[in-house]
Coordinates of C-alpha atoms and ligand atoms in Angstrom, one line a residue:
E1 CA 0.0 0.0 0.0
A2 CA 2.8 2.4 0.9
A3 CA 4.7 1.5 -2.2
E4 CA 1.5 2.0 -4.3
Q5 CA 1.0 5.5 -2.8
A6 CA 4.6 6.4 -3.4
E7 CA 4.4 5.4 -7.0
L8 CA 1.2 7.2 -7.7
T9 CA 2.4 10.4 -6.1
A10 CA 6.0 10.1 -7.4
G11 CA 6.3 13.9 -7.7
D12 CA 7.9 15.9 -10.4
R13 CA 10.9 14.8 -12.4
L14 CA 13.3 16.5 -14.8
A15 CA 11.1 18.4 -17.3
F16 CA 10.8 16.7 -20.7
V17 CA 12.3 19.7 -22.4
D18 CA 15.5 19.3 -20.4
Q19 CA 15.6 15.5 -20.9
Y20 CA 14.8 15.4 -24.7
P21 CA 15.5 18.8 -26.2
S22 CA 15.1 17.8 -29.9
A23 CA 11.7 16.1 -29.4
A24 CA 10.5 18.9 -27.2
R25 CA 11.3 21.4 -30.0
I26 CA 9.4 19.4 -32.6
T27 CA 6.5 19.0 -30.3
R28 CA 6.4 22.7 -29.6
L29 CA 6.6 23.6 -33.3
C30 CA 3.8 21.2 -34.1
F31 CA 1.6 22.5 -31.3
G32 CA 2.3 26.1 -32.4
V33 CA 0.9 25.4 -35.9
S34 CA -2.0 23.3 -34.4
F35 CA -3.1 26.0 -32.0
S36 CA -2.9 28.7 -34.7
A37 CA -5.1 26.6 -37.0
L38 CA -7.5 26.2 -34.1
L39 CA -7.8 29.9 -33.4
V40 CA -8.4 30.9 -37.1
G41 CA -10.7 28.0 -37.6
A42 CA -12.8 28.9 -34.6
V43 CA -13.2 32.5 -35.8
L44 CA -14.5 31.2 -39.1
G45 CA -16.8 28.9 -37.1
I46 CA -18.6 31.8 -35.3
V47 CA -18.9 33.6 -38.7
Q48 CA -20.7 30.6 -40.1
A49 CA -22.8 29.9 -37.1
L50 CA -24.1 33.5 -37.0
H51 CA -24.4 33.9 -40.8
R52 CA -26.5 30.8 -41.4
T53 CA -28.8 31.3 -38.4
N54 CA -29.4 34.8 -39.8
V55 CA -28.3 36.3 -36.4
F56 CA -25.5 38.4 -37.9
R57 CA -24.8 38.5 -41.6
G58 CA -22.5 41.5 -41.8
V59 CA -19.1 39.8 -41.9
I60 CA -19.3 38.0 -45.2
E61 CA -21.3 37.8 -48.4
S62 CA -23.2 34.5 -48.9
S63 CA -21.1 34.0 -51.9
D64 CA -18.0 33.7 -49.6
Y65 CA -19.7 31.1 -47.4
Y66 CA -18.0 28.2 -49.1
S67 CA -14.5 29.8 -48.7
V68 CA -15.3 30.2 -45.0
L69 CA -16.6 26.7 -44.6
T70 CA -13.7 25.2 -46.5
G71 CA -11.2 27.1 -44.3
H72 CA -13.1 26.0 -41.2
G73 CA -13.2 22.3 -42.2
V74 CA -9.6 22.1 -43.5
L75 CA -7.9 24.1 -40.8
L76 CA -9.7 22.4 -37.9
A77 CA -10.3 18.8 -39.2
L78 CA -6.9 18.4 -40.9
F79 CA -4.4 20.9 -39.6
F80 CA -5.4 21.6 -35.9
T81 CA -5.9 17.9 -35.2
I82 CA -3.0 16.3 -37.2
F83 CA -0.3 18.8 -36.2
F84 CA -1.4 18.1 -32.7
L85 CA -1.1 14.4 -33.3
S86 CA 2.4 14.9 -34.8
G87 CA 3.5 16.7 -31.7
A88 CA 1.9 14.4 -29.2
F89 CA 3.2 11.2 -31.0
T90 CA 6.7 12.7 -31.0
W91 CA 6.4 13.2 -27.3
G92 CA 4.9 9.8 -26.6
T93 CA 7.4 7.7 -28.6
T94 CA 10.3 9.7 -27.1
R95 CA 9.0 9.4 -23.6
S96 CA 8.0 5.8 -23.7
L97 CA 11.1 4.6 -25.5
G98 CA 13.3 6.8 -23.4
R99 CA 15.4 8.1 -26.3
D100 CA 15.4 11.5 -28.1
L101 CA 14.8 11.8 -31.9
P102 CA 17.4 10.0 -33.9
S103 CA 18.0 12.8 -36.3
P104 CA 16.8 16.3 -35.5
R105 CA 17.3 17.4 -39.2
F106 CA 15.1 14.7 -40.5
S107 CA 12.4 15.6 -38.0
M108 CA 12.7 19.3 -39.0
A109 CA 12.3 18.2 -42.6
W110 CA 9.0 16.4 -42.1
F111 CA 7.7 19.2 -40.0
G112 CA 8.8 21.7 -42.7
L113 CA 7.0 19.7 -45.4
Q114 CA 3.8 19.5 -43.4
L115 CA 3.9 23.2 -42.7
G116 CA 4.8 24.1 -46.3
G117 CA 1.9 22.0 -47.5
A118 CA -0.5 23.4 -45.0
V119 CA 0.5 27.0 -45.9
A120 CA -0.1 26.3 -49.6
V121 CA -3.5 24.8 -48.9
A122 CA -4.5 27.8 -46.7
T123 CA -3.2 30.2 -49.3
A124 CA -5.4 28.6 -52.0
I125 CA -8.4 28.6 -49.7
F126 CA -8.1 32.2 -48.5
G127 CA -7.3 33.4 -52.0
G128 CA -11.1 32.8 -52.5
F129 CA -11.8 35.9 -50.5
V130 CA -9.6 38.1 -52.5
G131 CA -11.0 39.0 -56.0
Q132 CA -7.8 39.6 -57.9
V133 CA -5.6 36.6 -56.9
P134 CA -5.8 33.5 -59.1
F135 CA -6.2 31.1 -56.2
E136 CA -9.4 29.6 -55.2
A137 CA -10.4 26.4 -53.3
D138 CA -14.0 26.5 -52.4
V139 CA -14.3 22.8 -52.5
L140 CA -15.0 22.0 -48.8
Y141 CA -12.9 19.6 -46.8
T142 CA -14.2 16.7 -48.9
F143 CA -13.1 18.3 -52.2
Y144 CA -15.6 16.2 -54.2
A145 CA -15.2 16.3 -58.0
P146 CA -16.5 18.0 -60.1
L147 CA -15.8 20.9 -57.7
Q148 CA -12.3 22.1 -58.6
A149 CA -9.7 24.0 -56.7
H150 CA -6.5 25.7 -57.8
P151 CA -3.6 23.2 -58.2
L152 CA -1.9 24.8 -55.2
F153 CA -4.6 23.3 -53.0
Y154 CA -4.0 19.7 -54.2
A155 CA -0.2 20.1 -54.4
G156 CA -0.2 21.5 -50.8
L157 CA -2.3 18.6 -49.6
A158 CA 0.1 16.1 -51.2
A159 CA 3.1 17.7 -49.7
W160 CA 1.5 17.8 -46.3
L161 CA 0.5 14.1 -46.6
V162 CA 4.1 13.1 -47.5
G163 CA 5.1 15.1 -44.4
T164 CA 2.9 12.9 -42.2
W165 CA 4.3 9.8 -43.8
L166 CA 7.8 10.9 -43.0
A167 CA 6.8 11.7 -39.4
G168 CA 5.7 8.1 -39.1
F169 CA 9.0 6.9 -40.4
D170 CA 10.7 8.9 -37.7
W171 CA 8.7 7.2 -35.0
I172 CA 9.2 3.8 -36.6
R173 CA 12.9 4.4 -36.8
S174 CA 13.1 5.3 -33.1
Y175 CA 11.2 2.1 -32.3
L176 CA 13.5 -0.1 -34.4
R177 CA 16.5 1.3 -32.7
W178 CA 15.0 0.7 -29.4
R179 CA 14.1 -2.8 -30.5
G180 CA 17.7 -3.4 -31.4
D181 CA 18.7 -2.6 -27.9
N182 CA 15.8 -4.4 -26.2
P183 CA 15.1 -7.7 -28.0
G184 CA 12.2 -9.7 -26.7
E185 CA 10.7 -6.9 -24.6
R186 CA 7.1 -5.8 -25.0
V187 CA 6.5 -2.7 -27.0
P188 CA 5.9 0.2 -24.6
L189 CA 2.2 1.1 -24.6
Q190 CA 2.4 4.6 -26.0
T191 CA 4.7 3.5 -28.8
F192 CA 2.4 0.6 -29.5
M193 CA -0.5 3.1 -30.0
V194 CA 1.6 5.3 -32.3
L195 CA 2.7 2.4 -34.5
T196 CA -0.8 0.8 -34.9
T197 CA -2.2 4.2 -35.7
M198 CA 0.5 5.0 -38.2
L199 CA 0.0 1.6 -39.9
M200 CA -3.7 2.4 -40.3
W201 CA -2.7 5.8 -41.7
Y202 CA -0.3 4.3 -44.3
I203 CA -3.0 1.9 -45.6
S204 CA -5.8 4.4 -45.7
T205 CA -3.9 7.4 -47.2
V206 CA -3.2 5.4 -50.3
G207 CA -6.8 6.2 -51.3
V208 CA -6.5 10.0 -51.0
A209 CA -3.0 10.0 -52.5
V210 CA -4.2 8.3 -55.6
E211 CA -7.3 10.5 -55.7
V212 CA -5.2 13.7 -55.6
L213 CA -2.1 12.7 -57.6
V214 CA -3.8 10.7 -60.4
F215 CA -7.1 12.5 -60.7
L216 CA -7.6 15.9 -59.1
L217 CA -4.2 17.5 -59.5
P218 CA -4.0 16.6 -63.2
L219 CA -7.6 17.8 -63.7
S220 CA -6.8 21.1 -62.1
L221 CA -3.7 21.5 -64.2
G222 CA -5.7 20.8 -67.4
L223 CA -3.7 17.6 -68.2
I224 CA -6.9 15.5 -68.3
D225 CA -10.4 16.8 -69.0
S226 CA -12.7 14.6 -66.9
V227 CA -12.7 12.4 -63.8
D228 CA -15.2 9.9 -62.5
P229 CA -16.9 11.5 -59.5
L230 CA -17.9 8.1 -58.1
L231 CA -14.4 6.8 -58.2
T232 CA -12.8 9.9 -56.7
R233 CA -15.5 10.0 -53.9
T234 CA -14.8 6.3 -53.2
L235 CA -11.1 7.0 -53.0
F236 CA -11.8 9.9 -50.7
W237 CA -13.9 7.9 -48.3
F238 CA -11.4 5.0 -48.4
F239 CA -9.3 7.6 -46.5
G240 CA -12.2 9.6 -45.1
H241 CA -13.3 7.2 -42.4
P242 CA -9.9 6.1 -41.2
V243 CA -9.0 9.8 -40.9
V244 CA -11.7 10.1 -38.2
Y245 CA -9.7 7.5 -36.2
F246 CA -6.5 9.6 -36.9
W247 CA -8.4 12.4 -35.1
L248 CA -9.6 10.1 -32.3
M249 CA -6.4 8.0 -31.7
P250 CA -4.5 10.9 -30.0
A251 CA -7.5 11.3 -27.7
Y252 CA -7.6 7.6 -26.9
F253 CA -3.9 7.7 -26.4
A254 CA -4.4 10.4 -23.8
W255 CA -7.5 8.8 -22.2
Y256 CA -5.5 5.5 -21.7
T257 CA -2.1 6.8 -20.7
I258 CA -2.6 10.3 -19.2
L259 CA -6.2 10.6 -17.9
P260 CA -5.9 7.7 -15.3
K261 CA -2.9 9.4 -13.8
L262 CA -4.7 12.8 -13.6
A263 CA -7.6 11.0 -11.9
G264 CA -5.2 9.9 -9.2
G265 CA -4.7 6.3 -10.2
R266 CA -3.4 4.1 -13.0
L267 CA -4.7 2.5 -16.2
F268 CA -6.9 -0.5 -15.5
S269 CA -5.8 -2.7 -18.3
D270 CA -2.9 -2.5 -20.8
P271 CA -4.0 -5.6 -22.7
L272 CA -7.4 -4.1 -23.4
A273 CA -5.8 -1.0 -24.7
R274 CA -3.7 -3.0 -27.1
V275 CA -6.7 -5.0 -28.3
V276 CA -8.6 -1.7 -28.9
F277 CA -5.8 -0.3 -31.1
V278 CA -5.4 -3.5 -33.1
L279 CA -9.2 -3.5 -33.7
F280 CA -9.0 0.1 -35.0
L281 CA -6.1 -0.9 -37.3
I282 CA -7.9 -3.7 -38.9
L283 CA -11.5 -2.3 -39.0
S284 CA -11.2 1.3 -39.7
T285 CA -10.6 1.2 -43.5
P286 CA -13.1 -1.4 -44.8
V287 CA -16.1 0.8 -43.8
G288 CA -15.8 3.9 -46.0
F289 CA -18.9 3.0 -48.0
H290 CA -21.0 4.0 -45.0
H291 CA -20.4 7.6 -46.2
Q292 CA -21.8 6.6 -49.6
Y293 CA -25.1 4.9 -48.8
A294 CA -26.8 7.5 -51.1
D295 CA -24.3 7.1 -54.0
P296 CA -25.4 5.3 -57.1
G297 CA -23.1 2.8 -58.8
I298 CA -22.1 0.8 -55.6
A299 CA -23.9 -2.5 -55.1
E300 CA -26.1 -2.7 -52.0
G301 CA -24.2 -5.7 -50.8
F302 CA -21.0 -3.8 -50.4
K303 CA -22.8 -1.0 -48.5
F304 CA -24.1 -3.7 -46.3
V305 CA -20.6 -5.1 -45.6
A306 CA -19.5 -1.6 -44.7
M307 CA -22.4 -1.2 -42.3
T308 CA -21.6 -4.5 -40.6
N309 CA -18.0 -3.6 -40.2
T310 CA -19.0 -0.2 -38.8
M311 CA -21.2 -1.8 -36.2
F312 CA -18.2 -4.0 -35.2
L313 CA -16.2 -0.9 -34.8
L314 CA -18.4 0.1 -31.9
L315 CA -16.7 -2.7 -29.9
P316 CA -13.4 -1.0 -29.4
S317 CA -15.2 2.2 -28.4
F318 CA -17.2 0.3 -25.8
L319 CA -14.1 -1.4 -24.5
T320 CA -12.5 2.1 -24.2
A321 CA -15.4 3.5 -22.3
F322 CA -15.2 0.5 -19.9
T323 CA -11.4 0.7 -19.4
V324 CA -11.2 4.5 -19.0
V325 CA -14.1 4.8 -16.6
A326 CA -12.7 1.9 -14.5
S327 CA -9.4 3.7 -14.4
M328 CA -11.0 6.9 -13.3
E329 CA -13.0 5.1 -10.6
Y330 CA -9.9 3.5 -9.3
G331 CA -8.3 6.9 -9.1
A332 CA -11.3 8.4 -7.4
R333 CA -11.5 5.7 -4.8
R334 CA -7.9 6.2 -4.0
R335 CA -8.7 9.8 -3.5
G336 CA -11.3 8.9 -0.9
G337 CA -14.4 8.7 -3.2
S338 CA -17.1 6.2 -2.4
G339 CA -20.6 5.1 -3.4
Y340 CA -22.0 3.8 -6.7
F341 CA -21.8 7.2 -8.4
G342 CA -20.6 9.3 -5.5
W343 CA -16.9 8.5 -6.3
M344 CA -17.2 10.9 -9.2
K345 CA -17.2 13.8 -6.7
A346 CA -13.7 12.9 -5.7
L347 CA -12.3 13.5 -9.1
P348 CA -10.2 16.6 -9.7
W349 CA -12.8 18.7 -11.6
A350 CA -10.8 21.9 -11.0
N351 CA -7.8 20.6 -12.8
P352 CA -8.4 21.7 -16.4
A353 CA -6.4 18.8 -18.0
F354 CA -8.6 16.3 -16.2
A355 CA -11.9 18.2 -16.6
G356 CA -11.3 18.7 -20.3
M357 CA -10.6 15.0 -21.0
A358 CA -13.5 13.8 -18.8
L359 CA -16.0 16.1 -20.4
A360 CA -14.7 15.2 -23.9
G361 CA -15.2 11.6 -23.1
L362 CA -18.7 12.2 -21.9
M363 CA -19.6 14.0 -25.1
F364 CA -18.0 11.3 -27.1
A365 CA -20.7 8.9 -25.8
A366 CA -23.4 11.1 -27.1
G367 CA -21.6 11.4 -30.4
G368 CA -21.3 7.6 -30.6
F369 CA -25.0 7.3 -30.3
S370 CA -25.8 9.7 -33.1
G371 CA -23.0 8.0 -35.1
I372 CA -25.0 4.7 -34.8
V373 CA -27.9 6.5 -36.5
N374 CA -25.6 7.7 -39.3
A375 CA -24.3 4.2 -39.8
G376 CA -27.6 2.5 -40.3
M377 CA -28.2 2.0 -44.0
N378 CA -31.9 2.7 -43.8
I379 CA -32.1 5.4 -41.1
N380 CA -29.2 7.2 -42.7
S381 CA -31.5 8.5 -45.4
L382 CA -33.4 10.5 -42.8
V383 CA -30.3 12.4 -41.7
H384 CA -28.1 12.3 -44.8
N385 CA -26.7 15.8 -45.7
T386 CA -28.7 17.5 -43.0
L387 CA -27.5 19.6 -40.2
W388 CA -27.6 16.4 -38.1
V389 CA -24.3 15.4 -39.6
P390 CA -22.3 18.4 -38.4
G391 CA -24.2 18.1 -35.1
H392 CA -22.7 14.6 -34.9
F393 CA -19.1 15.3 -35.8
H394 CA -18.8 18.4 -33.6
L395 CA -19.3 15.9 -30.7
T396 CA -16.7 13.5 -32.0
V397 CA -13.9 15.4 -33.7
G398 CA -15.1 18.8 -32.5
T399 CA -15.2 17.8 -28.9
A400 CA -13.9 14.3 -28.1
S401 CA -10.7 15.0 -30.1
A402 CA -10.5 18.8 -29.9
L403 CA -11.3 19.3 -26.2
T404 CA -9.0 16.3 -25.3
M405 CA -6.2 18.0 -27.3
M406 CA -6.7 21.2 -25.5
A407 CA -6.8 19.5 -22.1
V408 CA -3.7 17.5 -22.8
S409 CA -2.0 20.7 -23.7
Y410 CA -2.7 22.2 -20.2
W411 CA -0.6 19.3 -18.8
L412 CA 1.9 18.7 -21.5
Y413 CA 2.7 22.3 -22.7
P414 CA 4.6 23.2 -19.5
Q415 CA 6.7 20.0 -19.9
I416 CA 7.8 20.8 -23.4
T417 CA 8.5 24.5 -22.7
G418 CA 9.7 24.2 -19.1
K419 CA 7.3 27.0 -18.2
R420 CA 4.5 27.2 -15.7
L421 CA 1.0 27.4 -17.2
Q422 CA -0.2 31.0 -17.2
L423 CA -3.8 32.4 -16.8
Y424 CA -4.8 29.2 -14.9
G425 CA -8.2 30.6 -14.1
F426 CA -9.0 30.9 -17.9
A427 CA -7.8 27.3 -18.3
Q428 CA -10.1 26.1 -15.5
V429 CA -13.3 27.5 -16.9
Q430 CA -12.4 26.8 -20.5
P431 CA -13.5 23.1 -20.7
Y432 CA -16.9 23.9 -19.1
I433 CA -17.5 26.8 -21.6
W434 CA -16.7 24.5 -24.5
F435 CA -18.9 21.7 -23.0
I436 CA -21.9 24.0 -22.6
G437 CA -21.4 25.7 -26.0
M438 CA -21.2 22.4 -27.7
A439 CA -24.2 20.9 -25.8
L440 CA -26.3 23.9 -27.2
M441 CA -24.9 24.0 -30.7
S442 CA -24.9 20.3 -31.3
N443 CA -28.2 19.6 -29.8
A444 CA -29.9 22.2 -32.0
M445 CA -28.0 20.9 -35.1
H446 CA -29.2 17.4 -34.5
R447 CA -32.8 18.6 -33.9
A448 CA -32.8 20.8 -37.0
G449 CA -31.3 18.1 -39.1
L450 CA -34.1 15.7 -38.1
A451 CA -36.6 18.2 -39.4
G452 CA -34.7 18.4 -42.7
V453 CA -32.6 21.5 -42.4
P454 CA -29.7 20.9 -44.8
R455 CA -26.0 21.3 -44.0
R456 CA -23.6 23.4 -46.1
T457 CA -25.9 26.3 -47.0
A458 CA -25.6 30.0 -46.3
E459 CA -29.2 30.6 -47.2
P460 CA -31.5 29.7 -44.3
Q461 CA -34.1 32.2 -45.6
Y462 CA -35.1 29.9 -48.4
D463 CA -38.5 28.7 -47.2
Q464 CA -38.1 25.0 -47.5
F465 CA -34.6 25.2 -45.9
S466 CA -35.5 27.5 -43.1
F467 CA -35.5 26.6 -39.4
E468 CA -39.0 28.0 -39.1
A469 CA -40.4 26.1 -42.0
A470 CA -38.8 22.9 -40.7
L471 CA -39.5 23.2 -37.1
G472 CA -42.6 25.3 -36.9
S473 CA -42.3 27.8 -34.2
I474 CA -39.0 26.7 -32.7
P475 CA -36.7 29.6 -33.5
E476 CA -34.8 28.6 -30.3
M477 CA -32.9 26.1 -32.4
R478 CA -31.4 28.9 -34.4
L479 CA -30.5 30.8 -31.2
Q480 CA -29.0 27.7 -29.6
I481 CA -26.7 27.4 -32.6
A482 CA -25.7 31.0 -32.5
V483 CA -25.2 31.1 -28.7
G484 CA -23.5 27.8 -28.6
G485 CA -21.2 28.8 -31.5
T486 CA -20.3 32.0 -29.7
L487 CA -19.5 30.2 -26.5
L488 CA -17.3 27.7 -28.4
T489 CA -15.4 30.4 -30.1
L490 CA -14.9 32.1 -26.7
G491 CA -13.6 28.7 -25.4
A492 CA -11.0 28.6 -28.3
V493 CA -9.9 32.1 -27.6
L494 CA -9.4 31.4 -23.9
F495 CA -7.4 28.4 -24.7
A496 CA -5.2 30.3 -27.2
A497 CA -4.7 33.1 -24.6
V498 CA -3.4 30.5 -22.0
M499 CA -1.0 29.0 -24.5
L500 CA 0.2 32.4 -25.8
A501 CA 0.7 33.7 -22.3
T502 CA 2.6 30.6 -21.4
W503 CA 4.7 30.8 -24.5
F504 CA 5.8 34.4 -23.7
A505 CA 6.3 33.8 -20.0
D506 CA 9.8 33.6 -18.5
R507 CA 11.1 30.2 -17.6
G508 CA 11.5 31.5 -14.1
R509 CA 13.6 30.1 -11.3
G510 CA 13.4 26.8 -9.6
R511 CA 11.9 23.6 -10.8
L512 CA 8.8 23.4 -12.7
R513 CA 6.1 21.7 -10.7
V514 CA 4.5 19.3 -13.1
D515 CA 4.1 15.7 -12.2
S516 CA 5.0 14.0 -15.4
H517 CA 5.3 10.5 -14.1
L518 CA 2.9 8.0 -15.7
P519 CA 2.4 5.0 -13.4
E520 CA 2.3 1.4 -14.7
P521 CA -1.2 -0.2 -15.4
I522 CA -2.9 -2.4 -12.9
S523 CA -2.9 -5.2 -15.4
G524 CA 0.3 -4.9 -17.4
P525 CA 1.4 -6.2 -20.9
E526 CA 2.6 -9.5 -19.4
D527 CA -1.1 -10.4 -19.0
S528 CA -1.7 -10.4 -22.8
P529 CA -0.4 -12.7 -25.5
R530 CA 2.6 -11.6 -27.4
V531 CA 0.8 -11.9 -30.7
L532 CA -0.8 -8.6 -30.0
D533 CA 2.6 -6.9 -30.7
N534 CA 2.9 -8.6 -34.1
F535 CA 2.5 -5.5 -36.3
K536 CA 3.1 -7.4 -39.5
L537 CA 0.3 -9.9 -38.8
W538 CA -2.2 -7.1 -38.1
A539 CA -1.2 -5.0 -41.0
A540 CA -1.7 -8.1 -43.3
V541 CA -5.1 -8.8 -41.8
A542 CA -6.0 -5.1 -42.4
V543 CA -5.0 -5.3 -46.0
V544 CA -7.0 -8.5 -46.7
L545 CA -10.1 -6.9 -45.2
V546 CA -9.6 -3.8 -47.3
A547 CA -9.2 -6.0 -50.4
I548 CA -12.5 -7.8 -49.6
A549 CA -14.4 -4.6 -49.0
Y550 CA -13.1 -2.5 -51.8
G551 CA -11.6 -4.8 -54.5
F552 CA -14.6 -5.6 -56.5
P553 CA -16.4 -2.2 -56.3
I554 CA -13.2 -0.3 -57.3
F555 CA -12.5 -2.8 -60.0
S556 CA -15.9 -2.1 -61.5
M557 CA -15.5 1.6 -61.3
V558 CA -12.1 1.5 -63.1
A559 CA -13.1 -1.1 -65.6
D560 CA -15.6 1.2 -67.4
G561 CA -12.7 3.7 -67.9
P562 CA -11.0 5.3 -64.9
F563 CA -11.6 8.8 -66.3
D564 CA -15.1 8.2 -67.6
P565 CA -17.6 10.1 -65.4
A566 CA -20.4 7.5 -66.0
A567 CA -21.3 5.3 -63.1
P568 CA -21.0 1.5 -63.7
P569 CA -24.3 -0.4 -63.8
V570 CA -25.1 -2.3 -60.6
Ligands
HEM1 C1 -19.0 22.8 -40.0 C2 -19.4 25.9 -36.3 C3 -15.5 24.0 -34.1 C4 -15.0 20.9 -37.8 C5 -19.5 23.7 -39.1 C6 -20.8 24.3 -39.2 C7 -20.9 25.2 -38.2 C8 -19.7 25.2 -37.4 C9 -22.1 26.2 -37.9 C10 -21.8 24.0 -40.3 C11 -21.9 24.8 -41.5 C12 -22.8 24.3 -42.6 O1 -22.9 23.1 -42.8 O2 -23.4 25.2 -43.2 C13 -18.4 25.7 -35.4 C14 -18.0 26.5 -34.3 C15 -16.9 26.0 -33.7 C16 -16.6 24.8 -34.4 C17 -18.8 27.8 -33.9 C18 -16.2 26.5 -32.5 C19 -15.1 27.1 -32.5 C20 -15.1 22.9 -34.9 C21 -14.0 22.0 -34.6 C22 -13.9 21.2 -35.6 C23 -14.9 21.5 -36.6 C24 -13.1 22.1 -33.3 C25 -12.9 20.0 -35.8 C26 -11.9 19.8 -35.1 C27 -16.0 21.2 -38.7 C28 -16.1 20.5 -40.0 C29 -17.3 21.1 -40.7 C30 -17.8 22.0 -39.7 C31 -15.2 19.5 -40.6 C32 -17.8 20.7 -42.0 C33 -17.3 21.5 -43.1 C34 -17.9 21.1 -44.4 O3 -19.1 20.9 -44.5 O4 -17.1 21.0 -45.4 N1 -18.9 24.2 -38.0 N2 -17.4 24.7 -35.5 N3 -15.6 22.6 -36.1 N4 -17.0 22.1 -38.6 FE1 -17.2 23.4 -37.0
CU2 CU1 -17.2 7.1 -41.3

C-alpha cells in the first residue's frame, strides 16, 4: 500500500524539455501550428454559425460562405488535429522509448514539409476571399469532384501528406533502434499506440494520395479533362473514415495513458488498450462506403458489408469506455471517493487537464449514439446531408478530439516548454465553456437536421430550408446554434490566450512543478499474448479486409474507364 501510494504520487521529475530537447522542440513547433489553426478555424466557425442562423450576416457575403466553410473544415479537421497528433506522438514515442529523436534534421524536414503543404493549402483557400488573386479552393474539406480547386490546393495537400508519412518513419525508426537494444521486450504502450495508428494511416492514405495525384491535380492542371466523381469519392472515403480515427487516436492515447494518472490512479488494463488499437487498425478502413449509402453505382451488398464492419467498430469504443471509466473510478476511490456514483465527486474537476478530457469523453458517448444512427443504412437516409451530420461530428472530432487535445496541452505544454501554465483561471473555466457551448450547438443541429434543415448552405431564408419552416415555431434552435457557437469560439480564444501567455512567460527560477510520471497499469502487458505486438500480422489482416471490402467495387469503377464520369451499372 505504501509503495502504491509512493508510485502514484511520485512527484515531479526532470522536465521533458531538459531531458529530450530535440523532441521537445518538434512537439512545440507542431503545437504552435496546431493551435494557430484552431484559433483561425474557430473564428471562421462563429462567422458561419451567425451567418447561417441569420443572427448576424454583416461579416461575409453569402457567396463567400464556401470559402469560410472550406477554411473552417480544413484548418480544424486536418491541420489543428493532425499537427497536434504529430507533436503528441513525437512526445509519446520519445518518452515511452526513453530516447530522443534519432536525427533532428530529418524531424525538421518532415515538420517543414507538413507546414509548407498546410500554408499552400491555406493560401489557396483564403485566395477565394480576394478577388484579384488567381487562387481559389471553395471545395470544402471533402473536395468532391467535379468541384475544382487551384492546383496549389492539391499540391499542398500532397506535400502535407508526405510530411505525415515521413513523421511516421521517424517514430518507426526510433522504435526499431529501441528494438535493437531491447530484443524480446514488449513494446511500450504509447509506442504501440503510435505504431498501430500509423499503420492504419499508411494503408488508408493510399486512397486519398491516388485521388489527388492521379485525378484531381492533373484535372486542375488541365492535363486530363474529366474524372469519375464516383471513383474519386470512393477513394476519398477510403481515407475519409480512417481519418476520423486519426483524429480520435490521439484522444484515446491520452485517455488511456494520461487521464488515469490525472484522476489519481493508474490505467486499468494495458491488454485491453492493445486489443482496442489492433481492432482500429484492422477495422477502420473497410467501412468507407457508410459515407456513400446514397451514392449510385455501388452494389447494396458492399454497402451492407461496410455497415456490418461499422457496427463491429463500436466494440473498441465500448471497450475504451469501460477501461477508461474503470481507471477513473480506481483513481477516485484512492482519493477517498465512495458510493455507486458518489466517487465521481472525488475526481479533480478543478484541474483543467482532467476536466477537459473527462467532459470530452462524456460528449463522445453522445456522439457515438448519433453515429450509430448515421451508420444504419436505412435510417441514414433520414439524416443524410442534413445539419444532423455536423451536429454529430462536432461531438466527435469537434469535442472528443478537440477538447481532449486542449486538455492534454494544459498538462503537456509546461513540460515541453519548461514554463508554468499562465492564466490558470482561464484554463479552469475553458473546458466547461466548451462543453456548454457544444451541448447547445450540437443539440440544435441534431434537432434541426431531423426536421430536414440541410448542412452546407448559407441561405437559411429559403423557405423550404429555413429553421422556421422545418421546425414550426421553434426559433430557439437557431438561437441555440448562435449562442452555442459563440461560447465555443470564446472557449477557443481562452485556450489560445493561456497558450500564448505561457509561450511568452519567462522560464523562471526553480523547478517546474509538473508531475510528469505515468504509473504502470494495474494489469500490465505481461497479462496479454505476445501476438498482439505482431504488427506485420495485423497489417496483413487489415490489407486483406480492405481488399475484400473494396476490391470488386473499385475494379468495376475502373473497368468502365478510370476517367469516364459515368457510373458503372449495378
Ligand atoms: C462545420 C461551427 C468547431 C469541424 C460547421 C458548421 C458550423 C460550425 C455552424 C456547419 C456549417 C454548414 O454546414 O453550413 C463551429 C463553431 C466551432 C466549431 C462555432 C467553435 C469554435 C469545430 C472544430 C472542428 C470543426 C473544433 C474540428 C476539429 C467542422 C467541419 C465542418 C464544420 C469538418 C464541415 C465542413 C464542411 O461541411 O465541409 N462548424 N465549429 N468545427 N465544422 Fe465546425
Ligand atoms: Cu465514417
